[in-house]
Coordinates of C-alpha atoms in Angstrom, one line a residue:
X155 CA 94.7 86.6 87.2
X156 CA 92.5 84.7 89.7
X157 CA 90.1 82.3 88.1
X158 CA 88.2 79.4 89.6
X159 CA 86.7 76.7 87.5
X160 CA 83.7 74.8 88.7
X161 CA 83.8 71.1 87.6
X162 CA 81.8 68.1 88.6
X163 CA 83.6 65.4 90.4
X164 CA 83.5 62.7 87.8
X165 CA 85.5 62.3 84.7
X166 CA 82.7 63.6 82.5
X167 CA 83.5 67.0 83.8
X168 CA 81.8 69.1 81.1
X169 CA 78.8 67.0 80.3
X170 CA 80.6 65.2 77.5
X171 CA 78.5 62.8 75.6
X172 CA 80.7 59.8 76.2
X173 CA 78.7 56.6 75.8
X174 CA 75.8 58.3 74.1
X175 CA 74.4 56.8 70.9
X176 CA 75.8 58.0 67.5
X177 CA 72.3 59.2 66.7
X178 CA 72.2 61.3 69.8
X179 CA 75.8 62.7 69.3
X180 CA 75.2 63.6 65.6
X181 CA 71.8 65.2 66.4
X182 CA 73.3 67.5 69.0
X183 CA 76.2 68.3 66.6
X184 CA 73.8 69.0 63.7
X185 CA 71.7 71.4 65.8
X186 CA 74.8 73.2 67.1
X187 CA 76.2 73.6 63.6
X188 CA 73.0 74.7 62.0
X189 CA 72.3 77.3 64.7
X190 CA 75.9 78.7 64.4
X191 CA 75.4 79.1 60.7
X192 CA 72.9 82.0 61.0
X193 CA 75.9 84.5 61.0
X194 CA 77.6 83.1 57.8
X195 CA 74.3 82.6 56.1
X196 CA 73.2 86.2 56.6
X197 CA 76.7 87.3 55.6
X198 CA 76.6 85.4 52.3
X199 CA 73.1 86.7 51.6
X200 CA 73.6 90.4 52.6
X201 CA 77.1 90.7 51.0
X202 CA 75.7 89.4 47.7
X203 CA 72.6 91.6 48.0
X204 CA 74.3 95.0 48.8
X205 CA 73.8 96.2 45.2
X206 CA 70.0 95.6 45.5
X207 CA 69.9 97.2 49.0
X208 CA 71.8 100.4 48.1
X209 CA 69.0 102.1 46.1
X210 CA 66.7 102.0 49.2
X211 CA 69.2 104.4 50.9
X212 CA 69.9 107.2 48.4
X213 CA 73.2 109.0 48.8
X214 CA 74.9 106.2 50.7
X215 CA 77.0 105.2 47.7
X216 CA 80.1 103.1 48.5
X217 CA 79.3 103.5 52.2
X218 CA 76.8 100.7 51.6
X219 CA 79.7 98.5 52.6
X220 CA 79.2 99.7 56.2
X221 CA 76.2 97.3 56.3
X222 CA 79.0 94.6 56.4
X223 CA 81.7 96.6 58.1
X224 CA 79.6 97.4 61.1
X225 CA 78.5 93.8 61.4
X226 CA 82.2 92.7 61.6
X227 CA 83.1 95.6 63.9
X228 CA 80.4 95.0 66.5
X229 CA 80.9 91.2 66.1
X230 CA 84.6 91.7 66.9
X231 CA 83.9 93.7 70.0
X232 CA 81.1 91.4 71.2
X233 CA 82.8 88.0 70.5
X234 CA 85.3 88.0 73.4
X235 CA 82.7 89.5 75.8
X236 CA 80.1 86.9 74.8
X237 CA 82.8 84.2 74.8
X238 CA 83.6 85.1 78.4
X239 CA 79.9 85.3 79.3
X240 CA 79.5 81.8 78.0
X241 CA 82.4 80.5 80.2
X242 CA 80.8 82.2 83.2
X243 CA 77.0 81.9 82.7
X244 CA 76.8 78.9 80.3
X245 CA 77.3 78.3 76.6
X246 CA 73.8 77.2 75.8
X247 CA 72.3 80.2 77.6
X248 CA 74.4 82.7 75.6
X249 CA 73.7 80.7 72.4
X250 CA 70.0 81.4 72.9
X251 CA 70.5 85.1 73.9
X252 CA 72.5 85.7 70.7
X253 CA 69.7 84.1 68.6
X254 CA 67.1 86.4 70.2
X255 CA 69.1 89.5 69.6
X256 CA 69.7 88.4 66.0
X257 CA 65.9 88.1 65.5
X258 CA 65.3 91.6 66.8
X259 CA 67.9 93.0 64.5
X260 CA 66.4 91.3 61.5
X261 CA 62.9 92.6 62.2
X262 CA 64.4 96.2 62.5
X263 CA 66.1 95.9 59.1
X264 CA 63.1 94.4 57.4
X265 CA 60.9 97.3 58.4
X266 CA 63.1 100.4 58.4
X267 CA 63.9 102.9 55.6
X268 CA 66.3 104.9 57.8
X269 CA 70.0 104.2 57.2
X270 CA 70.9 104.7 60.9
X271 CA 68.2 102.3 62.1
X272 CA 69.3 99.8 59.5
X273 CA 72.9 99.9 60.8
X274 CA 71.6 99.5 64.4
X275 CA 69.8 96.4 63.3
X276 CA 73.0 95.1 61.8
X277 CA 74.7 95.8 65.1
X278 CA 72.2 93.6 66.9
X279 CA 72.6 90.9 64.2
X280 CA 76.3 91.0 64.8
X281 CA 76.0 89.2 68.1
X282 CA 75.3 86.1 65.9
X283 CA 79.0 86.1 65.1
X284 CA 79.5 84.9 68.6
X285 CA 77.4 81.8 68.0
X286 CA 80.3 80.3 66.1
X287 CA 82.5 81.1 69.1
X288 CA 80.1 79.4 71.5
X289 CA 79.6 76.5 69.1
X290 CA 83.3 75.7 69.2
X291 CA 83.2 75.6 73.0
X292 CA 80.1 73.5 73.1
X293 CA 81.7 71.0 70.6
X294 CA 84.8 70.8 72.8
X295 CA 82.8 70.4 76.0
X296 CA 80.1 68.0 74.7
X297 CA 81.6 65.8 71.9
X298 CA 83.6 62.7 72.7
X299 CA 87.3 63.6 72.6
X300 CA 88.1 61.5 69.5
X301 CA 85.3 63.3 67.6
X302 CA 86.3 66.9 68.4
X303 CA 88.7 67.5 65.4
X304 CA 86.2 66.0 63.0
X305 CA 83.3 67.9 64.6
X306 CA 85.2 71.2 64.3
X307 CA 85.9 70.4 60.7
X308 CA 82.2 69.8 60.1
X309 CA 81.6 73.4 61.2
X310 CA 83.2 74.3 57.9
X311 CA 80.9 71.9 56.2
X312 CA 78.0 73.7 57.8
X313 CA 79.4 77.0 56.5
X314 CA 79.4 75.4 53.1
X315 CA 75.7 74.6 53.5
X316 CA 75.0 78.2 54.6
X317 CA 77.0 79.4 51.6
X318 CA 74.9 77.2 49.3
X319 CA 71.5 78.1 50.8
X320 CA 72.3 81.7 51.4
X321 CA 72.8 83.0 47.9
X322 CA 70.1 80.7 46.4
X323 CA 67.6 81.7 49.0
X324 CA 68.6 85.4 48.9
X325 CA 68.6 85.4 45.2
X326 CA 65.1 84.0 45.0
X327 CA 63.7 86.4 47.6
X328 CA 65.4 89.5 46.1
X329 CA 64.5 88.7 42.5
X330 CA 60.9 87.7 43.3
X331 CA 60.0 89.9 46.4
X332 CA 62.4 92.4 47.8
X333 CA 65.6 92.6 49.8
X334 CA 63.5 93.0 53.0
X335 CA 62.2 89.5 52.6
X336 CA 65.8 88.3 53.3
X337 CA 65.6 89.6 56.9
X338 CA 62.1 88.2 57.5
X339 CA 63.2 84.7 56.4
X340 CA 66.4 84.9 58.5
X341 CA 64.3 85.9 61.5
X342 CA 61.9 83.0 60.9
X343 CA 64.8 80.5 60.5
X344 CA 66.3 81.6 63.8
X345 CA 63.0 81.5 65.6
X346 CA 62.5 77.9 64.3
X347 CA 66.0 76.9 65.6
X348 CA 65.7 78.4 69.1
X349 CA 63.4 75.7 70.4
X350 CA 65.6 73.0 68.9
X351 CA 68.6 74.3 70.7
X352 CA 66.5 74.6 73.9
X353 CA 65.3 71.0 73.9
X354 CA 68.1 69.0 72.1
X355 CA 71.4 70.6 73.1
X356 CA 72.5 70.0 76.7
X357 CA 74.2 72.7 78.6
X358 CA 77.9 72.4 79.2
X359 CA 78.7 71.9 82.9
X360 CA 81.9 73.8 82.7
X361 CA 81.8 77.2 84.5
X362 CA 84.5 79.8 85.3
X363 CA 83.8 82.0 88.3
X364 CA 84.9 85.5 87.1
X365 CA 83.5 89.1 86.8
X366 CA 82.8 90.4 83.3
X367 CA 85.2 93.1 82.1
X368 CA 82.9 95.6 80.4
X369 CA 85.6 98.3 80.5
X370 CA 88.0 96.2 78.4
X371 CA 85.2 95.4 75.9
X372 CA 84.4 99.2 75.6
X373 CA 88.0 100.1 74.9
X374 CA 88.4 97.4 72.3
X375 CA 85.2 98.4 70.5
X376 CA 86.0 102.1 70.6
X377 CA 89.6 101.7 69.4
X378 CA 88.6 99.4 66.6
X379 CA 85.7 101.7 65.5
X380 CA 87.8 104.8 65.4
X381 CA 90.6 103.1 63.5
X382 CA 88.2 101.7 60.9
X383 CA 86.6 105.1 60.4
X384 CA 90.0 106.5 59.6
X385 CA 90.7 103.7 57.1
X386 CA 87.3 104.1 55.5
X387 CA 87.0 107.9 55.4
X388 CA 90.7 108.9 55.0
X389 CA 90.3 109.4 51.2
X390 CA 87.4 111.7 51.6
X391 CA 88.7 113.7 54.5
X392 CA 92.4 113.7 53.5
X393 CA 94.7 111.0 54.9
X394 CA 97.3 113.5 56.4
X395 CA 94.9 116.2 57.7
X396 CA 95.2 116.6 61.5
X397 CA 91.4 116.3 61.9
X398 CA 91.5 113.0 60.1
X399 CA 94.6 111.7 61.8
X400 CA 92.9 112.4 65.1
X401 CA 90.6 109.5 64.5
X402 CA 93.5 107.1 63.9
X403 CA 95.5 108.4 66.9
X404 CA 92.4 108.2 69.2
X405 CA 91.7 104.6 68.0
X406 CA 95.3 103.5 68.6
X407 CA 95.4 105.1 72.0
X408 CA 92.3 103.3 73.0
X409 CA 93.7 100.0 71.8
X410 CA 96.9 100.6 73.7
X411 CA 94.9 101.4 76.8
X412 CA 92.9 98.2 76.2
X413 CA 96.2 96.1 76.4
X414 CA 97.4 98.1 79.5
X415 CA 94.0 97.8 81.3
X416 CA 93.7 94.1 80.5
X417 CA 97.2 93.4 81.9
X418 CA 96.2 94.9 85.2
X419 CA 92.6 93.5 85.4
X420 CA 92.0 90.7 87.8
X421 CA 89.4 89.2 85.3
X422 CA 90.3 90.6 81.9
X423 CA 88.1 90.1 78.9
X424 CA 91.2 88.8 77.2
X425 CA 94.0 87.1 79.2
X426 CA 97.0 89.0 77.8
X427 CA 99.4 86.1 78.8
X428 CA 97.3 83.8 76.8
X429 CA 96.8 86.3 73.9
X430 CA 100.6 86.8 73.5
X431 CA 101.6 83.1 73.9
X432 CA 103.0 82.0 70.5
X433 CA 100.6 79.1 70.3
X434 CA 97.7 81.5 70.4
X435 CA 99.2 84.7 69.0
X436 CA 100.3 83.2 65.7
X437 CA 96.8 81.6 65.1
X438 CA 95.0 84.9 65.9
X439 CA 97.4 87.0 63.8
X440 CA 97.0 84.6 60.9
X441 CA 93.2 84.8 61.2
X442 CA 93.3 88.6 61.1
X443 CA 95.4 88.7 57.8
X444 CA 93.6 85.8 56.1
X445 CA 90.1 87.3 56.9
X446 CA 91.0 90.4 54.9
X447 CA 90.7 88.3 51.7
X448 CA 87.5 86.6 52.9
X449 CA 85.8 90.0 53.3
X450 CA 87.0 91.5 50.0
X451 CA 86.4 88.5 47.8
X452 CA 82.9 87.9 49.1
X453 CA 81.9 91.5 48.5
X454 CA 83.7 92.2 45.2
X455 CA 82.8 89.3 43.0
X456 CA 79.1 89.5 44.0
X457 CA 79.0 93.3 43.4
X458 CA 80.8 93.2 40.1
X459 CA 78.8 90.2 38.8
X460 CA 75.5 92.0 39.4
X461 CA 76.7 95.3 37.9
X462 CA 75.2 95.9 34.4
X463 CA 77.7 96.0 31.5
X464 CA 79.2 99.4 30.6
X465 CA 77.2 99.5 27.4
X466 CA 73.9 99.2 29.3
X467 CA 74.9 102.0 31.6
X468 CA 75.9 104.2 28.7
X469 CA 72.6 103.6 27.0
X470 CA 70.7 104.4 30.2
X471 CA 72.6 107.7 30.5
X472 CA 71.8 108.6 26.9
X473 CA 68.1 107.8 27.3
X474 CA 68.0 109.8 30.6
X475 CA 69.7 112.8 29.0
X476 CA 67.3 112.8 26.0
X477 CA 64.3 112.5 28.3
X478 CA 65.6 115.4 30.4
X479 CA 66.1 117.6 27.3
X480 CA 62.7 116.8 26.0
X481 CA 61.1 117.7 29.3
X482 CA 63.0 121.0 29.6
X483 CA 62.8 122.2 26.0
X484 CA 60.3 120.1 24.2
X485 CA 62.9 119.0 21.7
X486 CA 63.2 115.4 20.5
X487 CA 66.8 114.7 19.6
X488 CA 68.1 111.6 17.9
X489 CA 70.1 109.2 20.0
X490 CA 73.3 110.0 18.1
X491 CA 73.1 113.6 19.4
X492 CA 74.1 112.4 22.9
X493 CA 77.6 111.0 23.3
X494 CA 78.6 109.4 26.7
X495 CA 81.9 108.3 28.0
X496 CA 82.4 106.7 31.4
X497 CA 85.5 107.7 33.3
X498 CA 87.6 105.8 34.3
X499 CA 85.4 103.1 32.7
X500 CA 85.1 99.4 33.7
X501 CA 85.4 96.0 32.0
X502 CA 83.4 93.9 34.5
X503 CA 79.7 93.6 34.7
X504 CA 77.4 90.7 33.8
X505 CA 74.2 92.2 35.0
X506 CA 73.3 89.0 36.9
X507 CA 70.3 89.0 39.2
X508 CA 71.2 87.8 42.7
X509 CA 69.8 84.3 42.0
X510 CA 71.8 84.1 38.7
X511 CA 75.0 85.0 40.6
X512 CA 74.2 82.4 43.2
X513 CA 73.7 79.6 40.6
X514 CA 76.4 80.6 38.1
X515 CA 79.2 81.5 40.4
X516 CA 78.6 81.1 44.2
X517 CA 77.0 77.6 44.2
X518 CA 80.1 75.6 43.1
X519 CA 82.4 77.4 45.5
X520 CA 80.0 76.7 48.4
X521 CA 79.9 73.0 47.6
X522 CA 83.7 72.9 47.5
X523 CA 83.9 74.8 50.8
X524 CA 81.6 72.2 52.4
X525 CA 83.7 69.2 51.1
X526 CA 87.1 70.6 52.0
X527 CA 86.1 71.6 55.5
X528 CA 85.4 68.0 56.3
X529 CA 88.6 66.9 54.5
X530 CA 90.7 69.3 56.6
X531 CA 89.1 68.0 59.8
X532 CA 90.1 64.4 58.8
X533 CA 93.6 65.6 57.9
X534 CA 94.0 67.3 61.3
X535 CA 93.4 64.0 63.0
X536 CA 96.2 62.4 61.0
X537 CA 98.9 65.0 60.4
X538 CA 97.8 68.0 62.5
X539 CA 96.0 71.2 61.5
X540 CA 99.1 73.2 60.6
X541 CA 99.8 71.5 57.2
X542 CA 96.3 71.9 55.8
X543 CA 96.3 75.5 57.0
X544 CA 99.5 76.1 55.1
X545 CA 97.9 74.6 52.0
X546 CA 94.9 76.8 52.5
X547 CA 96.9 80.0 52.7
X548 CA 98.9 79.1 49.6
X549 CA 95.6 78.8 47.8
X550 CA 94.4 82.1 49.2
X551 CA 97.5 84.0 48.0
X552 CA 97.4 82.3 44.5
X553 CA 93.7 83.1 44.1
X554 CA 94.2 86.7 45.1
X555 CA 96.9 87.2 42.5
X556 CA 94.7 85.5 39.9
X557 CA 91.8 87.8 40.7
X558 CA 94.1 90.9 40.4
X559 CA 95.7 90.0 37.1
X560 CA 93.1 88.1 35.1
X561 CA 90.3 89.9 33.2
X562 CA 87.3 90.6 35.4
X563 CA 84.9 88.3 33.7
X564 CA 82.2 85.9 35.1
X565 CA 84.1 82.9 33.8
X566 CA 87.3 83.9 35.6
X567 CA 85.2 84.7 38.8
X568 CA 83.8 81.1 38.6
X569 CA 87.1 79.4 38.2
X570 CA 89.2 81.5 40.7
X571 CA 86.4 81.5 43.3
X572 CA 86.2 77.7 43.1
X573 CA 89.9 77.4 43.7
X574 CA 89.7 79.9 46.5
X575 CA 86.9 77.9 48.1
X576 CA 89.2 74.9 48.5
X577 CA 91.4 77.0 50.7
X578 CA 88.5 78.6 52.5
X579 CA 87.0 75.3 53.6
X580 CA 90.3 74.1 54.9
X581 CA 91.1 77.4 56.6
X582 CA 87.7 77.6 58.3
X583 CA 88.2 74.1 59.7
X584 CA 91.8 74.4 60.8
X585 CA 91.7 77.6 62.9
X586 CA 89.4 76.4 65.7
X587 CA 91.2 73.1 65.8
X588 CA 94.5 74.9 66.4
X589 CA 93.0 76.9 69.2
X590 CA 91.4 73.9 70.8
X591 CA 94.9 72.2 70.9
X592 CA 96.5 75.4 72.3
X593 CA 94.4 76.4 75.3
X594 CA 92.9 74.8 78.4
X595 CA 89.2 74.1 78.3
X596 CA 88.3 76.8 80.9
X597 CA 89.8 79.4 78.5
X598 CA 87.9 77.9 75.5
X599 CA 85.1 80.5 75.3
X600 CA 87.3 83.6 75.5
X601 CA 90.0 82.2 73.2
X602 CA 87.4 81.5 70.6
X603 CA 86.1 84.9 71.2
X604 CA 89.6 86.2 70.4
X605 CA 89.4 84.2 67.1
X606 CA 86.1 85.8 66.4
X607 CA 87.6 89.3 67.1
X608 CA 90.4 88.7 64.6
X609 CA 88.3 87.2 61.9
X610 CA 85.6 89.9 62.2
X611 CA 88.2 92.7 62.3
X612 CA 90.0 91.2 59.3
X613 CA 86.7 91.2 57.3
X614 CA 85.9 94.7 58.4
X615 CA 89.4 96.1 57.7
X616 CA 89.4 94.4 54.3
X617 CA 86.1 96.0 53.4
X618 CA 87.2 99.4 54.7
X619 CA 90.3 99.2 52.6
X620 CA 88.5 98.2 49.4
X621 CA 85.9 100.9 50.1
X622 CA 88.6 103.5 50.2
X623 CA 90.0 102.2 46.9
X624 CA 86.6 102.3 45.3
X625 CA 86.0 105.9 46.5
X626 CA 89.3 106.9 44.7
X627 CA 88.1 105.1 41.5
X628 CA 84.6 106.4 41.4
X629 CA 82.7 106.6 38.1
X630 CA 81.5 109.7 36.3
X631 CA 79.6 110.0 33.0
X632 CA 81.0 112.6 30.6
X633 CA 78.0 113.7 28.4
X634 CA 78.2 115.7 25.2
X635 CA 75.0 117.0 23.6
X636 CA 75.4 118.1 20.0
X637 CA 79.1 118.5 20.5
X638 CA 78.7 120.6 23.7
X639 CA 80.3 119.0 26.8
X640 CA 78.1 118.9 29.9
X641 CA 79.3 118.9 33.6
X642 CA 80.4 115.4 34.7
X643 CA 77.7 113.3 36.2
X644 CA 78.8 111.1 39.1
X645 CA 77.6 107.5 39.1
X646 CA 77.9 106.6 42.8
X647 CA 77.3 102.9 42.5
X648 CA 79.9 102.2 39.9
X649 CA 83.7 102.0 40.3
X650 CA 86.7 101.5 38.0
X651 CA 88.5 98.2 37.6
X652 CA 91.6 99.5 39.5
X653 CA 89.7 99.9 42.8
X654 CA 88.9 96.2 42.9
X655 CA 92.3 95.2 41.5
X656 CA 94.1 97.1 44.3
X657 CA 91.8 95.3 46.8
X658 CA 92.9 91.9 45.4
X659 CA 96.6 92.9 45.7
X660 CA 96.0 93.7 49.3
X661 CA 94.4 90.3 49.7
X662 CA 97.6 88.7 48.2
X663 CA 99.9 90.6 50.5
X664 CA 97.7 89.8 53.6
X665 CA 97.5 86.1 52.8
X666 CA 101.3 86.0 52.2
X667 CA 101.8 87.4 55.7
X668 CA 99.3 84.8 57.1
X669 CA 101.2 82.0 55.3
X670 CA 104.5 83.1 56.8
X671 CA 102.9 83.0 60.3
X672 CA 101.6 79.5 59.6
X673 CA 105.0 78.3 58.4
X674 CA 106.8 79.4 61.6
X675 CA 104.0 78.0 63.8
X676 CA 105.4 75.3 66.2
X677 CA 102.2 73.6 67.3
X678 CA 99.6 71.8 65.1
X679 CA 102.4 69.6 63.7
X680 CA 101.1 66.4 65.4
X681 CA 97.7 64.8 65.1
X682 CA 94.9 66.7 66.7
X683 CA 93.6 65.2 70.0
X684 CA 90.5 67.3 70.7
X685 CA 92.3 69.2 73.5
X686 CA 93.4 66.3 75.7
X687 CA 96.7 68.0 76.3
X688 CA 94.8 70.4 78.5

């Protein structure tokens, strides 16, 4: 692979803020971190608000998860492409372009009632995932070397701030206005941040002279999309049917072609030598498996907490049946004449509003994420990033098992999610630090793009898997009127406990795999240097 890197002649080869005042350094860092939080902020809001969004798109049912899946899928495909563009054309420039596309996507989602257009808006918003990719590169290029590990750790602190602000803001907007207000506010926040980035954040002087490999990006996106469609729709279509397997086979063929094409390309979207180097491959594989849990937990506890209790649903079906009988026959029957059983039934359901969920469950976890992200950054400077990553993944696995075996109550959600958040803050800080220590600076953008791919794909795969489990544990109401059984009535937005529990067991298995990968990892065992080895 032929690559030329353009660098100024002096030692400050990337525009690094050596010698700048602390106020200047921390102002630049704050703007970078705040702007890169638009993706996690929208994720925490939208994932928590899915149950409120679903009624606006009748018939979507469990496929409402595709509002998140498509975000992760397109983000995964776009991240390495945008990462490479940032290396070639400038990180600040691509930062701003991603923000502009995010605003357009938010406006589309705030104004449409068409499910396809809504998903297209989510696709445009998915480019914001790459802002985190670019932020890591800007931090490495601009921050003084000794501050790089701490600054990367503070990105997790920023995520914690987004996790706090997101559910609280989203809850207030949904409960007092509508879910559409979420997207208007996200658009306004991003528009307010764009001039701050323009005027405060300097452009990195590092450039890589390469062509952009659009063919590779298309193969990656197509292969990932077809594979995820198989995972999501396999239950409905039949896992072993030839027409269903064709989606999986086609997706895998495209992914194999992606690897083959990238190996031959002079300027690949992903450097295969870099991708398969143990220092990078283990980090990326760990990110893929760990992110399954992030996607499933974020969606599941929010959805279950906002689901009304089973008794409320039963009463609603009874009242609806009585009203229907009165309308059709003129008869007024007593409530006892209608008996309702939900099959398979469920035990979760607090009936929280989105704001109540944010305050009672999500808020504490967000604060913990914020604190332990900074802790992990400090630990990485002293002992390396591998040890706090191992601790994070142990917590991931333990939390997943706890979610799977404990009763699905709001109290348990609060306790276990708070424990999980310790690991999440440490994980989110350690992964970029490990990559910074593993790759040369001219490969920073694309390597962080690879990290974005794996994390986004992990979230998307996790949601696709849990969606399949929920489909297979869908809820129906068995109604008996005066002792006469009626045809089962599907309840498309309700699912049995087992669907969620199976999802949590998948989390436990995936986190265990990620833990094994971290244990065999050779690098990250010495104090982080901010990439001075390269």
